[in-house]
Amino acid sequence: MDIFLDTANLEEIEQAVSWGVLDGVTTNPTLLPKEMERTGKGPREILEEICRIVDGPVSAEVVSTDAEGMFREGLELAEIHENIVVKIPMTPEGMRATKRLRQEGIAVNVTLIFSPSQALLAAKAGAAFVSPFVGRIDDVSGDGMELVSQIVQIFDNYGVEAEVLAASLRHPRHVVEAALVGADIATMPFSVLQKLFHHPLTDVGLEKFLADWEKAGRPEIRTPPSPSESR
Ligand code: E4P
């Protein structure tokens, strides 16, 4: 399963890339303004920088609600970098725009998916990615992961090529469950990615190894000198 960050924060993206664990990024109209405020940069500049930092798909969302507007915005966003994936909301107008963008060879991530039927329609319209929102379904007492599981099964049944991008993940358990049900990608906030590293037994184990090495007088691990060097 690929790991994406759901953020526009350039420092967070840089850090995740340095760990060697990041496959892509998703942004949205809530996340980009936060980074604009933090850095004073414009949305285009931020998206360009994200594409420079991460070598993988970077979702950028349209804000028009009519098909023509979404299509035009999509063309502009796609011009920023070849890795930009245009994020389009799951509406009939959105599917019209998806179909047209696909015809132009532009990858689309259909967002705000809350039912298997929406995912099926998005894939039919030509989406490269579909994004079920797990946490927001859990928030209203539903079962977000069950939705991801159903979409994975339906896509498997028919060999649908669109990738299932589990979104709105709120904690490490969500990430593990997304992997267990076969999501292709999990996108998560930086705080969730950080939590994935931690296990108390790792901390305890490391502390003990270091203490034991200290007790042994910190022996040197060095290649012994060759006979010619020691003469
Ligand atoms: C996905 O692409 C969305 O940007 C995101 O996962 C939404 O998450 P939220 O429900 O935590 O806002």
Coordinates of N, CA, C and O in Angstrom, one line a residue, residues 61-71 73 86-101 108-115 117-127 129-131:
E61 N -7.0 20.3 -5.8 CA -8.5 20.2 -6.0 C -9.0 21.5 -6.7 O -8.6 22.6 -6.4
V62 N -10.0 21.3 -7.5 CA -10.7 22.4 -8.2 C -11.7 23.0 -7.2 O -12.2 22.3 -6.3
V63 N -12.1 24.3 -7.4 CA -13.2 24.8 -6.5 C -14.4 25.3 -7.3 O -15.4 25.8 -6.7
S64 N -14.4 25.1 -8.6 CA -15.6 25.4 -9.4 C -16.6 24.3 -9.1 O -16.2 23.2 -8.7
T65 N -17.9 24.6 -9.4 CA -18.8 23.5 -9.2 C -19.5 23.1 -10.5 O -20.3 22.1 -10.6
D66 N -19.3 23.8 -11.6 CA -19.8 23.5 -12.9 C -18.7 22.7 -13.7 O -17.5 23.0 -13.5
A67 N -19.2 21.9 -14.6 CA -18.2 21.0 -15.4 C -17.2 21.8 -16.2 O -16.0 21.5 -16.1
E68 N -17.7 22.9 -16.8 CA -16.8 23.7 -17.6 C -15.7 24.3 -16.8 O -14.5 24.3 -17.1
G69 N -16.1 24.9 -15.6 CA -15.2 25.5 -14.7 C -14.2 24.5 -14.2 O -13.0 24.8 -14.1
M70 N -14.7 23.4 -13.8 CA -13.8 22.3 -13.2 C -12.8 21.9 -14.3 O -11.6 21.7 -14.0
F71 N -13.3 21.7 -15.5 CA -12.4 21.3 -16.6 C -11.3 22.3 -16.8 O -10.1 21.9 -16.9
E73 N -10.2 24.7 -14.7 CA -9.3 24.7 -13.6 C -8.3 23.5 -13.6 O -7.2 23.6 -13.3
V86 N -5.7 15.9 -10.7 CA -6.7 16.9 -10.5 C -7.8 16.3 -9.6 O -8.3 15.2 -9.9
K87 N -8.1 16.9 -8.5 CA -9.1 16.4 -7.6 C -10.5 17.0 -7.9 O -10.6 18.3 -7.9
I88 N -11.4 16.2 -8.1 CA -12.8 16.6 -8.6 C -13.8 16.0 -7.6 O -13.8 14.8 -7.3
P89 N -14.8 16.9 -7.1 CA -15.8 16.3 -6.2 C -16.8 15.4 -6.9 O -17.0 15.5 -8.1
M90 N -17.3 14.5 -6.2 CA -18.2 13.4 -6.7 C -19.6 14.0 -6.9 O -20.5 13.9 -6.1
T91 N -19.8 14.7 -8.0 CA -21.1 15.2 -8.4 C -21.3 14.9 -9.9 O -20.3 14.6 -10.6
P92 N -22.5 15.0 -10.4 CA -22.7 14.8 -11.9 C -21.9 15.7 -12.7 O -21.2 15.3 -13.7
E93 N -21.8 17.0 -12.3 CA -20.9 18.0 -13.1 C -19.5 17.5 -12.9 O -18.7 17.6 -13.9
G94 N -19.1 17.1 -11.8 CA -17.7 16.6 -11.5 C -17.4 15.4 -12.5 O -16.3 15.3 -13.0
M95 N -18.4 14.5 -12.7 CA -18.1 13.4 -13.5 C -18.0 13.8 -15.0 O -17.1 13.3 -15.7
R96 N -18.7 14.9 -15.4 CA -18.5 15.4 -16.8 C -17.1 15.9 -16.9 O -16.5 15.7 -18.0
A97 N -16.7 16.6 -15.9 CA -15.3 17.2 -16.0 C -14.3 16.1 -16.0 O -13.3 16.1 -16.7
T98 N -14.5 15.1 -15.2 CA -13.6 13.9 -15.1 C -13.4 13.3 -16.4 O -12.3 13.0 -16.9
K99 N -14.6 13.0 -17.1 CA -14.5 12.4 -18.4 C -13.7 13.2 -19.4 O -12.8 12.7 -20.1
R100 N -13.9 14.5 -19.4 CA -13.2 15.4 -20.3 C -11.7 15.5 -20.0 O -10.8 15.4 -20.9
L101 N -11.4 15.5 -18.7 CA -9.9 15.6 -18.3 C -9.2 14.3 -18.7 O -8.1 14.3 -19.1
V108 N -7.3 12.0 -12.7 CA -8.3 12.6 -11.8 C -8.4 11.8 -10.5 O -8.5 10.6 -10.6
N109 N -8.5 12.5 -9.4 CA -8.8 11.8 -8.1 C -10.2 12.3 -7.8 O -10.4 13.5 -7.5
V110 N -11.2 11.4 -7.8 CA -12.6 11.8 -7.4 C -12.7 11.7 -5.9 O -12.5 10.7 -5.3
T111 N -13.0 12.9 -5.3 CA -13.0 13.1 -3.9 C -14.4 13.1 -3.3 O -15.4 13.2 -4.1
L112 N -14.5 13.1 -2.0 CA -15.8 13.1 -1.3 C -16.7 11.9 -1.7 O -17.9 12.1 -2.0
I113 N -16.1 10.7 -1.6 CA -16.8 9.5 -1.9 C -17.3 8.9 -0.6 O -16.5 8.7 0.4
F114 N -18.6 8.7 -0.5 CA -19.2 8.2 0.7 C -20.1 7.0 0.5 O -20.7 6.5 1.4
S115 N -20.1 6.4 -0.7 CA -20.8 5.2 -1.0 C -20.1 4.4 -2.1 O -19.5 5.0 -2.9
S117 N -21.6 3.1 -4.6 CA -22.1 3.4 -5.9 C -21.4 4.7 -6.5 O -21.1 4.8 -7.7
Q118 N -21.0 5.6 -5.6 CA -20.3 6.8 -6.1 C -18.9 6.4 -6.6 O -18.5 6.9 -7.6
A119 N -18.3 5.4 -5.9 CA -17.0 5.0 -6.4 C -17.0 4.3 -7.7 O -16.2 4.6 -8.6
L120 N -18.1 3.5 -7.9 CA -18.3 2.8 -9.2 C -18.5 3.9 -10.3 O -17.9 3.7 -11.4
L121 N -19.3 4.9 -10.1 CA -19.5 5.9 -11.1 C -18.3 6.7 -11.4 O -18.0 7.0 -12.6
A122 N -17.5 7.0 -10.4 CA -16.3 7.8 -10.6 C -15.3 7.0 -11.4 O -14.7 7.5 -12.4
A123 N -15.2 5.7 -11.2 CA -14.3 4.9 -12.0 C -14.8 4.8 -13.4 O -14.0 4.9 -14.4
K124 N -16.1 4.7 -13.6 CA -16.7 4.6 -15.0 C -16.4 5.9 -15.7 O -16.1 5.9 -16.9
A125 N -16.5 7.0 -15.0 CA -16.2 8.3 -15.7 C -14.8 8.5 -16.0 O -14.4 9.5 -16.7
G126 N -13.9 7.7 -15.5 CA -12.5 7.8 -15.9 C -11.5 8.2 -14.8 O -10.4 8.5 -15.1
A127 N -12.0 8.1 -13.5 CA -11.1 8.5 -12.4 C -9.9 7.5 -12.3 O -10.0 6.3 -12.5
F129 N -8.1 7.7 -9.5 CA -8.1 7.4 -8.0 C -9.5 7.7 -7.5 O -10.1 8.7 -8.0
V130 N -10.0 7.0 -6.6 CA -11.3 7.3 -5.9 C -11.0 7.4 -4.4 O -10.2 6.6 -3.8
S131 N -11.5 8.5 -3.8 CA -11.2 8.7 -2.4 C -12.3 8.6 -1.4 O -13.1 9.6 -1.2

